[in-house]
Amino acid sequence: MARKTTEEMMQELEYSIKPYRKDFKTFTRLPKDGRKKEEIIKEMEALNAKEEPKWKDGFVSGAVYHGDEDHIDFLNQVYVLNSQSNPLHTDVWPSTTKFEAEVVAMTANMLNADKVTEDPDCDDEVGGVVSSGGTESILLAMKTYRDWARDMKGISKPEMIVPRTAHAAFDKASQYFNINMKRIPVDEGCKADLSKTKDAITDNTIVIVGSAPSFPHGTIDPIEELSELARENDIGFHTDACLGGFILPWAAKLGYDIPPFDFRLPGVTSISVDTHKYGYAAKGSSVILYRSLELRRYQFYTTTDWPGGLYLSPTFAGSRPGALSATAWAAMLAIGEEGYKEIARKILETGAKIKKGIAEIPELYILGDPLWDIAFSSETVDIYKIMDYMGEKKWSLNGLQMPPAVHICLTHRHSQAGLAEKFIEDLKSAVESVKANPDKETEGVGRLYGMSANIPVKGVMDAFMKRYLDLLYKI
Ligand SMILES: *Cc1c(COP(=O)(O)O)cnc(C)c1O
């Protein structure tokens, strides 16, 4: 089969991104007179009906972390009550300020912030803010360390030390804030290499990063050792617990062997943790915590010389959706410790079943040491073709690279009876099918990964991906 040209690939992608052009009207300018509200709602209901089954039945990796009908109804009710609120206007909506302060306090408590207050050598306390998501929490933390190091240490050419497997948001922070990022390789177990981290430290290092766990392989970096290294060198240490923050504390209580990753470790100076993942809030909130209020102040923005008045904001945004913080607060109160523990138990049990099932397929192996965010690969079959075959069976999995692999991030959606068994059954037939037809070209996203892996020229794939982003806004 002839290789497809870039234009042909773009065309195909465009069809897949824009499936509604045929059956739904496209708007490129304001309607002269407003449309009927019922008509708009009906149209959205039709779109919703097409998309809901994709995630509701538990075939998607990550994405929707709770998704039970009564929980969604509850969050929607909370949104309705708070839809006008904007925490920028603290005088009008002190309720949102209350919600956000309590979301931060409850999250900090879950991650052992008490240990900081109890420490006789420390006269400060843990503080945090609510942000719009994991990426913003990470960007905020990296900017904070940059400004802290400039002020306290006079560092003007800041460097951050980040494991290869840490989230792309750290690279984004390095680009946005001009912080040189040193990438540290991971060992065979997918964990950050300690001695390479040590070697990478210079006088310009502002922060070392570790994940608990990492997004690609669900494996926890050696946080205790890494944070100690940072502490010895008077450098910041950030634990990225975006994924694990609302699971690991409960996993530990359920008897799983979880190494400490939070404020129990004296070297951990900040933690990102996503309320919109396993905190089960509506999408659009996360918490960034700092070991001291003094450090947090480097994040804050204030200006005294704007004609618009004295202006101050804790995060990147100005106006913010208070309703989303309200859903985080309400979710945390409604679920409570026992609720979080129970959902974590189910997710971890599903993880154990899936790990066992993959281990029994001789062609596949699991990367690292995951609990519920499970990556697998193969020495003998094309793993991206496996991913595409799974796609034909409705499974929406994530492609990984370096090395090529596929992962499924388990959520409460996967706790539904029989799903783990179905996943393994489909995976077995995927392996058989790809083994039987190893040269068959597939049509799914896996093909893009295969293509990317075969493009030796740096920048070609980046250009292609920017074209993809252009497509999102194409009419
Ligand atoms: C999801 C995730 C992030 C980024 O979070 P967003 O909410 O998608 O911005 C960062 N780190 C890890 C480990 C994650 O799983």
Tab-separated table of C-alpha atoms and ligand atoms in Angstrom:
chain	number	residue	atom	x	y	z
A	1	MET	CA	0.000	0.000	0.000
A	2	ALA	CA	1.327	3.396	-0.991
A	3	ARG	CA	2.372	5.742	1.798
A	4	LYS	CA	-0.143	8.472	2.450
A	5	THR	CA	0.982	12.038	1.875
A	6	THR	CA	0.807	14.577	4.671
A	7	GLU	CA	-2.122	16.242	2.914
A	8	GLU	CA	-4.028	12.958	2.784
A	9	MET	CA	-3.354	12.310	6.447
A	10	MET	CA	-4.486	15.843	7.310
A	11	GLN	CA	-7.666	15.339	5.356
A	12	GLU	CA	-8.428	12.123	7.211
A	13	LEU	CA	-7.716	13.730	10.549
A	14	GLU	CA	-9.979	16.610	9.654
A	15	TYR	CA	-12.869	14.235	9.023
A	16	SER	CA	-12.300	12.570	12.375
A	17	ILE	CA	-12.091	15.856	14.309
A	18	LYS	CA	-15.100	17.434	12.598
A	19	PRO	CA	-17.761	14.720	12.401
A	20	TYR	CA	-20.740	17.066	12.694
A	21	ARG	CA	-20.411	19.171	9.569
A	22	LYS	CA	-22.981	17.166	7.675
A	23	ASP	CA	-25.798	16.829	10.184
A	24	PHE	CA	-25.450	20.040	12.152
A	25	LYS	CA	-25.471	23.630	11.010
A	26	THR	CA	-22.126	25.445	11.166
A	27	PHE	CA	-22.096	29.014	12.494
A	28	THR	CA	-19.431	31.425	11.289
A	29	ARG	CA	-21.153	34.634	12.326
A	30	LEU	CA	-23.703	35.626	14.919
A	31	PRO	CA	-27.235	34.682	13.956
A	32	LYS	CA	-29.104	37.862	13.143
A	33	ASP	CA	-31.820	37.124	15.649
A	34	GLY	CA	-31.087	34.820	18.527
A	35	ARG	CA	-32.020	31.177	18.050
A	36	LYS	CA	-34.726	29.578	20.138
A	37	LYS	CA	-33.246	28.356	23.417
A	38	GLU	CA	-35.110	25.045	23.197
A	39	GLU	CA	-33.585	24.479	19.795
A	40	ILE	CA	-30.065	25.059	21.144
A	41	ILE	CA	-30.636	22.703	24.060
A	42	LYS	CA	-32.075	20.065	21.745
A	43	GLU	CA	-29.040	20.283	19.521
A	44	MET	CA	-26.703	19.919	22.483
A	45	GLU	CA	-28.696	16.935	23.706
A	46	ALA	CA	-28.248	15.308	20.326
A	47	LEU	CA	-24.476	15.903	20.460
A	48	ASN	CA	-24.335	14.658	24.018
A	49	ALA	CA	-26.213	11.485	23.075
A	50	LYS	CA	-23.572	10.720	20.471
A	51	GLU	CA	-20.643	11.245	22.839
A	52	GLU	CA	-21.806	10.024	26.225
A	53	PRO	CA	-21.679	6.278	25.470
A	54	LYS	CA	-17.994	6.638	24.534
A	55	TRP	CA	-16.921	7.279	28.114
A	56	LYS	CA	-19.886	6.174	30.189
A	57	ASP	CA	-19.426	2.457	29.620
A	58	GLY	CA	-15.830	2.552	30.828
A	59	PHE	CA	-13.930	2.087	27.575
A	60	VAL	CA	-11.843	5.252	27.884
A	61	SER	CA	-8.476	5.533	29.615
A	62	GLY	CA	-8.598	8.369	32.174
A	63	ALA	CA	-10.783	11.323	31.036
A	64	VAL	CA	-13.861	10.820	33.233
A	65	TYR	CA	-12.759	9.783	36.687
A	66	HIS	CA	-16.090	9.181	38.444
A	67	GLY	CA	-19.036	9.545	36.085
A	68	ASP	CA	-21.824	7.807	38.036
A	69	GLU	CA	-25.146	9.352	37.156
A	70	ASP	CA	-26.092	10.495	40.665
A	71	HIS	CA	-22.651	12.038	41.168
A	72	ILE	CA	-22.921	13.968	37.899
A	73	ASP	CA	-26.422	15.143	38.833
A	74	PHE	CA	-25.083	16.379	42.164
A	75	LEU	CA	-22.184	18.274	40.554
A	76	ASN	CA	-24.585	19.801	38.045
A	77	GLN	CA	-26.834	21.005	40.852
A	78	VAL	CA	-23.829	22.585	42.561
A	79	TYR	CA	-22.807	24.252	39.300
A	80	VAL	CA	-26.265	25.719	38.806
A	81	LEU	CA	-26.175	27.320	42.252
A	82	ASN	CA	-22.756	28.864	41.665
A	83	SER	CA	-22.697	29.582	37.937
A	84	GLN	CA	-22.316	33.352	38.340
A	85	SER	CA	-19.592	33.325	40.962
A	86	ASN	CA	-16.117	34.688	40.306
A	87	PRO	CA	-13.573	34.523	43.138
A	88	LEU	CA	-11.822	37.596	41.710
A	89	HIS	CA	-14.644	39.511	43.372
A	90	THR	CA	-14.120	38.352	46.924
A	91	ASP	CA	-16.546	40.972	48.224
A	92	VAL	CA	-19.440	39.648	46.152
A	93	TRP	CA	-18.754	35.928	46.532
A	94	PRO	CA	-17.130	35.230	49.909
A	95	SER	CA	-18.778	31.805	49.616
A	96	THR	CA	-16.351	30.870	46.811
A	97	THR	CA	-13.417	32.092	48.885
A	98	LYS	CA	-14.635	29.837	51.692
A	99	PHE	CA	-14.950	26.852	49.323
A	100	GLU	CA	-11.464	27.357	47.895
A	101	ALA	CA	-9.770	27.815	51.276
A	102	GLU	CA	-11.432	24.628	52.522
A	103	VAL	CA	-10.605	22.624	49.379
A	104	VAL	CA	-6.957	23.579	49.913
A	105	ALA	CA	-7.092	22.828	53.662
A	106	MET	CA	-8.724	19.413	53.175
A	107	THR	CA	-6.279	18.476	50.407
A	108	ALA	CA	-3.296	19.609	52.480
A	109	ASN	CA	-4.558	17.624	55.467
A	110	MET	CA	-4.911	14.501	53.295
A	111	LEU	CA	-1.264	14.954	52.268
A	112	ASN	CA	0.030	15.284	55.856
A	113	ALA	CA	0.470	19.048	56.064
A	114	ASP	CA	0.165	18.635	59.857
A	115	LYS	CA	3.702	17.281	59.874
A	116	VAL	CA	4.966	20.742	58.841
A	117	THR	CA	3.051	22.564	61.562
A	118	GLU	CA	4.191	20.041	64.182
A	119	ASP	CA	7.851	20.363	63.161
A	120	PRO	CA	9.598	22.383	65.933
A	121	ASP	CA	12.265	23.535	63.441
A	122	CYS	CA	9.689	25.081	61.138
A	123	ASP	CA	7.669	28.162	62.020
A	124	ASP	CA	5.661	28.178	58.805
A	125	GLU	CA	2.696	26.226	57.507
A	126	VAL	CA	1.466	24.591	54.300
A	127	GLY	CA	-0.559	26.848	52.018
A	128	GLY	CA	-1.969	26.423	48.565
A	129	VAL	CA	-4.364	27.687	45.958
A	130	VAL	CA	-6.990	26.254	43.640
A	131	SER	CA	-5.953	26.357	39.972
A	132	SER	CA	-7.642	25.346	36.739
A	133	GLY	CA	-5.940	21.962	36.378
A	134	GLY	CA	-2.759	19.973	36.773
A	135	THR	CA	-0.930	21.880	34.087
A	136	GLU	CA	-1.646	25.222	35.698
A	137	SER	CA	-0.595	23.898	39.121
A	138	ILE	CA	2.717	22.747	37.652
A	139	LEU	CA	3.292	25.972	35.687
A	140	LEU	CA	2.578	27.989	38.829
A	141	ALA	CA	4.996	25.946	40.918
A	142	MET	CA	7.824	26.260	38.391
A	143	LYS	CA	7.309	30.025	38.090
A	144	THR	CA	7.284	30.232	41.878
A	145	TYR	CA	10.645	28.460	42.164
A	146	ARG	CA	12.093	30.664	39.436
A	147	ASP	CA	11.097	33.832	41.277
A	148	TRP	CA	12.056	32.435	44.682
A	149	ALA	CA	15.535	31.468	43.454
A	150	ARG	CA	16.051	34.836	41.787
A	151	ASP	CA	15.123	36.647	44.978
A	152	MET	CA	16.788	34.399	47.559
A	153	LYS	CA	19.824	33.174	45.633
A	154	GLY	CA	20.281	35.639	42.780
A	155	ILE	CA	19.873	32.870	40.190
A	156	SER	CA	19.339	34.438	36.771
A	157	LYS	CA	19.830	31.317	34.618
A	158	PRO	CA	17.508	28.895	36.385
A	159	GLU	CA	17.560	25.147	35.794
A	160	MET	CA	15.044	22.471	36.703
A	161	ILE	CA	15.815	18.747	36.994
A	162	VAL	CA	12.965	16.625	35.710
A	163	PRO	CA	12.650	12.872	35.120
A	164	ARG	CA	12.050	11.895	31.489
A	165	THR	CA	8.671	10.456	32.459
A	166	ALA	CA	7.353	13.573	34.248
A	167	HIS	CA	4.353	15.256	32.643
A	168	ALA	CA	4.781	17.444	29.553
A	169	ALA	CA	3.570	20.383	31.656
A	170	PHE	CA	7.117	20.661	33.075
A	171	ASP	CA	8.517	21.091	29.580
A	172	LYS	CA	5.803	23.650	28.917
A	173	ALA	CA	6.879	25.518	32.070
A	174	SER	CA	10.496	25.415	30.931
A	175	GLN	CA	9.501	26.953	27.580
A	176	TYR	CA	7.066	29.526	28.974
A	177	PHE	CA	9.296	30.728	31.809
A	178	ASN	CA	12.760	30.338	30.327
A	179	ILE	CA	13.913	27.721	32.767
A	180	ASN	CA	16.494	25.337	31.380
A	181	MET	CA	15.166	21.791	31.840
A	182	LYS	CA	17.586	18.946	32.482
A	183	ARG	CA	15.927	15.651	31.680
A	184	ILE	CA	16.919	12.723	33.851
A	185	PRO	CA	16.659	9.204	32.446
A	186	VAL	CA	14.647	6.578	34.272
A	187	ASP	CA	15.950	3.147	35.251
A	188	GLU	CA	14.600	-0.226	34.112
A	189	GLY	CA	11.772	0.094	36.596
A	190	CYS	CA	10.750	3.454	35.010
A	191	LYS	CA	11.890	5.390	38.109
A	192	ALA	CA	14.031	8.544	38.057
A	193	ASP	CA	17.730	7.744	38.250
A	194	LEU	CA	19.159	9.047	41.528
A	195	SER	CA	22.832	9.317	40.689
A	196	LYS	CA	22.104	11.057	37.371
A	197	THR	CA	19.897	13.488	39.280
A	198	LYS	CA	22.739	14.166	41.683
A	199	ASP	CA	25.155	14.747	38.789
A	200	ALA	CA	22.749	17.221	37.197
A	201	ILE	CA	22.641	19.568	40.193
A	202	THR	CA	24.449	22.878	39.658
A	203	ASP	CA	24.486	26.266	41.386
A	204	ASN	CA	21.626	27.267	39.084
A	205	THR	CA	19.279	24.416	39.994
A	206	ILE	CA	16.046	25.787	41.412
A	207	VAL	CA	13.926	22.631	41.696
A	208	ILE	CA	13.968	18.838	41.369
A	209	VAL	CA	10.793	17.062	40.318
A	210	GLY	CA	9.376	13.604	41.008
A	211	SER	CA	6.046	12.008	40.092
A	212	ALA	CA	3.737	10.070	42.403
A	213	PRO	CA	3.005	8.377	40.116
A	214	SER	CA	4.019	9.332	36.571
A	215	PHE	CA	1.338	9.618	33.923
A	216	PRO	CA	2.935	7.265	31.352
A	217	HIS	CA	3.781	4.275	33.536
A	218	GLY	CA	1.952	4.840	36.812
A	219	THR	CA	5.225	4.333	38.669
A	220	ILE	CA	6.274	6.340	41.719
A	221	ASP	CA	9.726	7.950	41.554
A	222	PRO	CA	12.046	7.567	44.588
A	223	ILE	CA	10.551	10.695	46.152
A	224	GLU	CA	12.169	10.213	49.548
A	225	GLU	CA	15.715	10.061	48.129
A	226	LEU	CA	15.139	12.762	45.496
A	227	SER	CA	13.617	15.198	47.981
A	228	GLU	CA	16.450	14.557	50.429
A	229	LEU	CA	18.941	15.376	47.671
A	230	ALA	CA	17.086	18.625	47.086
A	231	ARG	CA	17.002	19.467	50.785
A	232	GLU	CA	20.719	18.856	51.238
A	233	ASN	CA	21.379	21.305	48.415
A	234	ASP	CA	18.801	23.909	49.491
A	235	ILE	CA	16.819	23.359	46.297
A	236	GLY	CA	13.045	23.128	45.948
A	237	PHE	CA	11.412	19.727	45.448
A	238	HIS	CA	8.094	19.302	43.694
A	239	THR	CA	6.031	16.115	43.975
A	240	ASP	CA	3.686	15.829	41.030
A	241	ALA	CA	0.775	13.988	42.618
A	242	CYS	CA	-1.720	15.240	40.024
A	243	LEU	CA	-2.671	11.655	39.319
A	244	GLY	CA	-1.930	9.999	42.641
A	245	GLY	CA	-2.809	12.614	45.259
A	246	PHE	CA	-6.368	11.405	45.791
A	247	ILE	CA	-5.548	7.675	45.454
A	248	LEU	CA	-2.231	6.977	47.199
A	249	PRO	CA	-3.306	8.099	50.713
A	250	TRP	CA	-6.229	5.659	50.543
A	251	ALA	CA	-4.169	2.917	48.910
A	252	ALA	CA	-1.814	3.135	51.902
A	253	LYS	CA	-4.762	2.840	54.314
A	254	LEU	CA	-5.967	-0.186	52.319
A	255	GLY	CA	-2.655	-1.894	52.995
A	256	TYR	CA	-0.843	-1.299	49.707
A	257	ASP	CA	2.861	-0.621	50.066
A	258	ILE	CA	3.057	3.087	49.268
A	259	PRO	CA	6.313	4.929	49.932
A	260	PRO	CA	5.937	8.407	51.468
A	261	PHE	CA	5.647	11.140	48.818
A	262	ASP	CA	4.010	14.056	50.636
A	263	PHE	CA	4.738	16.585	53.421
A	264	ARG	CA	5.907	13.793	55.724
A	265	LEU	CA	9.166	14.147	53.799
A	266	PRO	CA	11.020	17.269	54.977
A	267	GLY	CA	12.463	17.942	51.506
A	268	VAL	CA	9.091	18.108	49.712
A	269	THR	CA	8.401	21.818	49.233
A	270	SER	CA	5.395	21.665	46.885
A	271	ILE	CA	2.789	19.184	45.653
A	272	SER	CA	0.368	19.386	42.727
A	273	VAL	CA	-2.806	17.329	43.095
A	274	ASP	CA	-5.805	17.274	40.806
A	275	THR	CA	-9.270	17.612	42.278
A	276	HIS	CA	-10.646	17.170	38.755
A	277	LYS	CA	-9.160	13.681	38.498
A	278	TYR	CA	-9.575	11.356	41.508
A	279	GLY	CA	-11.030	14.190	43.606
A	280	TYR	CA	-14.097	13.644	41.355
A	281	ALA	CA	-14.887	17.344	40.869
A	282	ALA	CA	-16.098	18.737	37.547
A	283	LYS	CA	-13.298	19.290	35.032
A	284	GLY	CA	-11.292	22.456	35.611
A	285	SER	CA	-9.747	22.390	39.079
A	286	SER	CA	-6.542	21.341	40.808
A	287	VAL	CA	-4.637	22.265	43.964
A	288	ILE	CA	-1.034	23.432	44.256
A	289	LEU	CA	0.380	23.231	47.784
A	290	TYR	CA	3.569	24.793	49.182
A	291	ARG	CA	5.454	23.894	52.313
A	292	SER	CA	5.408	27.541	53.432
A	293	LEU	CA	3.260	30.604	52.970
A	294	GLU	CA	6.467	32.482	52.256
A	295	LEU	CA	7.119	30.293	49.202
A	296	ARG	CA	3.505	30.644	48.072
A	297	ARG	CA	3.864	34.436	48.031
A	298	TYR	CA	6.313	34.091	45.105
A	299	GLN	CA	3.404	32.785	43.104
A	300	PHE	CA	1.053	35.679	43.803
A	301	TYR	CA	0.595	38.612	41.447
A	302	THR	CA	-0.043	42.142	42.698
A	303	THR	CA	0.187	45.553	41.071
A	304	THR	CA	-0.201	49.009	42.563
A	305	ASP	CA	0.229	51.188	39.469
A	306	TRP	CA	-2.649	50.234	37.198
A	307	PRO	CA	-5.328	52.849	36.533
A	308	GLY	CA	-7.854	50.011	36.879
A	309	GLY	CA	-7.092	49.967	40.570
A	310	LEU	CA	-5.098	47.890	43.027
A	311	TYR	CA	-5.097	44.524	41.349
A	312	LEU	CA	-4.177	41.145	42.785
A	313	SER	CA	-4.710	37.538	41.774
A	314	PRO	CA	-3.367	34.279	43.142
A	315	THR	CA	-3.052	32.351	39.827
A	316	PHE	CA	-2.562	33.045	36.095
A	317	ALA	CA	-6.195	33.806	35.372
A	318	GLY	CA	-7.999	36.969	36.360
A	319	SER	CA	-11.666	36.094	36.463
A	320	ARG	CA	-12.223	32.472	37.369
A	321	PRO	CA	-15.147	30.027	37.368
A	322	GLY	CA	-16.097	29.872	41.057
A	323	ALA	CA	-18.632	27.172	40.232
A	324	LEU	CA	-15.842	24.723	39.454
A	325	SER	CA	-14.236	25.271	42.849
A	326	ALA	CA	-17.688	24.789	44.346
A	327	THR	CA	-17.955	21.362	42.670
A	328	ALA	CA	-14.579	20.384	44.133
A	329	TRP	CA	-15.689	21.427	47.613
A	330	ALA	CA	-19.034	19.673	47.274
A	331	ALA	CA	-17.492	16.474	45.872
A	332	MET	CA	-15.002	16.283	48.738
A	333	LEU	CA	-17.714	16.785	51.356
A	334	ALA	CA	-20.143	14.355	49.740
A	335	ILE	CA	-17.618	11.559	49.244
A	336	GLY	CA	-15.601	11.881	52.463
A	337	GLU	CA	-12.707	9.678	53.603
A	338	GLU	CA	-14.668	6.443	53.521
A	339	GLY	CA	-16.036	7.219	50.069
A	340	TYR	CA	-12.606	7.976	48.603
A	341	LYS	CA	-11.203	4.847	50.189
A	342	GLU	CA	-13.988	2.685	48.801
A	343	ILE	CA	-13.652	4.001	45.238
A	344	ALA	CA	-9.858	3.628	45.460
A	345	ARG	CA	-10.316	0.043	46.640
A	346	LYS	CA	-12.373	-0.796	43.562
A	347	ILE	CA	-9.984	0.922	41.173
A	348	LEU	CA	-6.974	-0.831	42.711
A	349	GLU	CA	-8.721	-4.211	42.569
A	350	THR	CA	-9.513	-3.641	38.893
A	351	GLY	CA	-5.850	-2.706	38.426
A	352	ALA	CA	-4.736	-5.973	40.025
A	353	LYS	CA	-7.018	-7.996	37.724
A	354	ILE	CA	-5.756	-6.223	34.631
A	355	LYS	CA	-2.111	-6.558	35.651
A	356	LYS	CA	-2.605	-10.273	36.227
A	357	GLY	CA	-4.352	-10.649	32.883
A	358	ILE	CA	-1.590	-8.857	30.966
A	359	ALA	CA	1.086	-10.878	32.755
A	360	GLU	CA	-0.609	-14.021	31.445
A	361	ILE	CA	-0.301	-12.924	27.810
A	362	PRO	CA	3.187	-14.118	26.812
A	363	GLU	CA	3.646	-11.525	24.038
A	364	LEU	CA	3.083	-8.573	26.395
A	365	TYR	CA	4.902	-7.144	29.384
A	366	ILE	CA	4.071	-4.397	31.886
A	367	LEU	CA	6.377	-1.389	32.237
A	368	GLY	CA	7.500	-0.411	35.719
A	369	ASP	CA	5.502	-1.127	38.806
A	370	PRO	CA	2.014	0.366	38.409
A	371	LEU	CA	-1.093	-0.009	40.560
A	372	TRP	CA	-3.886	1.410	38.415
A	373	ASP	CA	-2.274	3.400	35.576
A	374	ILE	CA	-0.920	0.489	33.597
A	375	ALA	CA	1.448	0.635	30.613
A	376	PHE	CA	2.308	-2.418	28.543
A	377	SER	CA	4.406	-3.203	25.527
A	378	SER	CA	5.742	-6.104	23.503
A	379	GLU	CA	9.002	-7.377	22.052
A	380	THR	CA	7.256	-9.423	19.382
A	381	VAL	CA	4.131	-7.605	18.159
A	382	ASP	CA	3.584	-3.986	17.085
A	383	ILE	CA	2.069	-2.420	20.202
A	384	TYR	CA	0.518	0.457	18.241
A	385	LYS	CA	-1.374	-2.042	16.105
A	386	ILE	CA	-2.612	-3.623	19.320
A	387	MET	CA	-3.829	-0.180	20.371
A	388	ASP	CA	-5.685	0.282	17.088
A	389	TYR	CA	-7.247	-3.152	17.295
A	390	MET	CA	-8.442	-2.297	20.804
A	391	GLY	CA	-9.848	0.906	19.294
A	392	GLU	CA	-11.992	-1.163	16.956
A	393	LYS	CA	-13.332	-2.886	20.092
A	394	LYS	CA	-14.301	0.555	21.478
A	395	TRP	CA	-11.321	0.888	23.848
A	396	SER	CA	-9.808	4.372	23.802
A	397	LEU	CA	-6.272	3.843	25.134
A	398	ASN	CA	-3.236	6.160	25.199
A	399	GLY	CA	-0.156	5.674	23.057
A	400	LEU	CA	3.233	6.122	24.724
A	401	GLN	CA	6.702	6.371	23.245
A	402	MET	CA	10.355	5.953	24.262
A	403	PRO	CA	9.769	3.061	24.509
A	404	PRO	CA	6.671	2.376	22.386
A	405	ALA	CA	3.871	1.273	24.686
A	406	VAL	CA	0.177	1.692	25.405
A	407	HIS	CA	-1.506	2.513	28.677
A	408	ILE	CA	-4.852	2.430	30.358
A	409	CYS	CA	-5.459	4.766	33.270
A	410	LEU	CA	-8.196	3.129	35.341
A	411	THR	CA	-10.952	5.236	36.842
A	412	HIS	CA	-14.194	4.592	38.676
A	413	ARG	CA	-15.757	3.959	35.239
A	414	HIS	CA	-13.726	0.749	35.009
A	415	SER	CA	-15.079	-0.575	38.304
A	416	GLN	CA	-18.175	-1.766	36.444
A	417	ALA	CA	-18.663	-5.537	36.664
A	418	GLY	CA	-16.991	-7.612	33.993
A	419	LEU	CA	-15.034	-4.788	32.357
A	420	ALA	CA	-11.570	-5.915	33.481
A	421	GLU	CA	-12.330	-9.383	32.138
A	422	LYS	CA	-13.560	-7.917	28.847
A	423	PHE	CA	-10.415	-5.779	28.558
A	424	ILE	CA	-8.174	-8.839	28.900
A	425	GLU	CA	-10.294	-10.884	26.524
A	426	ASP	CA	-10.111	-8.120	23.891
A	427	LEU	CA	-6.398	-7.718	24.492
A	428	LYS	CA	-5.838	-11.433	23.893
A	429	SER	CA	-7.716	-11.335	20.636
A	430	ALA	CA	-5.819	-8.158	19.653
A	431	VAL	CA	-2.512	-9.988	20.109
A	432	GLU	CA	-3.761	-12.964	18.103
A	433	SER	CA	-5.062	-10.772	15.323
A	434	VAL	CA	-1.916	-8.641	15.028
A	435	LYS	CA	0.238	-11.790	15.100
A	436	ALA	CA	-1.831	-13.294	12.319
A	437	ASN	CA	-1.662	-10.138	10.160
A	438	PRO	CA	1.531	-8.352	11.154
A	439	ASP	CA	1.706	-6.256	7.968
A	440	LYS	CA	-1.885	-5.078	7.943
A	441	GLU	CA	-2.006	-1.259	8.057
A	442	THR	CA	-4.323	0.128	10.704
A	443	GLU	CA	-6.410	3.266	10.576
A	444	GLY	CA	-6.357	4.439	14.194
A	445	VAL	CA	-4.138	6.855	16.149
A	446	GLY	CA	-1.614	4.070	16.632
A	447	ARG	CA	-0.626	4.684	13.023
A	448	LEU	CA	0.422	8.228	13.926
A	449	TYR	CA	2.699	6.876	16.652
A	450	GLY	CA	4.177	4.379	14.229
A	451	MET	CA	4.749	7.225	11.793
A	452	SER	CA	6.258	9.489	14.447
A	453	ALA	CA	8.681	6.767	15.510
A	454	ASN	CA	9.857	6.498	11.890
A	455	ILE	CA	10.458	10.202	11.296
A	456	PRO	CA	14.136	10.828	11.924
A	457	VAL	CA	14.097	14.567	11.209
A	458	LYS	CA	13.537	16.632	14.321
A	459	GLY	CA	10.762	19.178	13.951
A	460	VAL	CA	8.804	17.402	11.199
A	461	MET	CA	6.376	15.836	13.635
A	462	ASP	CA	6.132	19.108	15.604
A	463	ALA	CA	5.120	20.938	12.442
A	464	PHE	CA	2.549	18.235	11.722
A	465	MET	CA	1.120	18.576	15.223
A	466	LYS	CA	0.819	22.339	14.875
A	467	ARG	CA	-1.155	21.755	11.714
A	468	TYR	CA	-3.367	19.450	13.771
A	469	LEU	CA	-3.995	22.279	16.235
A	470	ASP	CA	-4.892	24.532	13.292
A	471	LEU	CA	-7.507	21.955	12.336
A	472	LEU	CA	-9.260	22.237	15.693
A	473	TYR	CA	-10.340	25.766	14.828
A	474	LYS	CA	-11.007	25.127	11.178
A	475	ILE	CA	-14.630	25.648	10.211
B	1	LIG	C1	-2.978	14.770	34.391
B	1	LIG	C2	-1.607	14.996	34.873
B	1	LIG	C3	-1.017	16.261	34.804
B	1	LIG	C4	-1.640	17.443	34.095
B	1	LIG	O1	-2.926	17.660	34.426
B	1	LIG	P1	-4.025	18.415	33.538
B	1	LIG	O2	-5.122	18.496	34.498
B	1	LIG	O3	-4.313	17.569	32.339
B	1	LIG	O4	-3.491	19.737	33.144
B	1	LIG	C5	0.226	16.390	35.370
B	1	LIG	N1	0.860	15.361	35.923
B	1	LIG	C6	0.334	14.119	35.972
B	1	LIG	C7	1.105	13.013	36.616
B	1	LIG	C8	-0.913	13.900	35.439
B	1	LIG	O5	-1.438	12.672	35.468
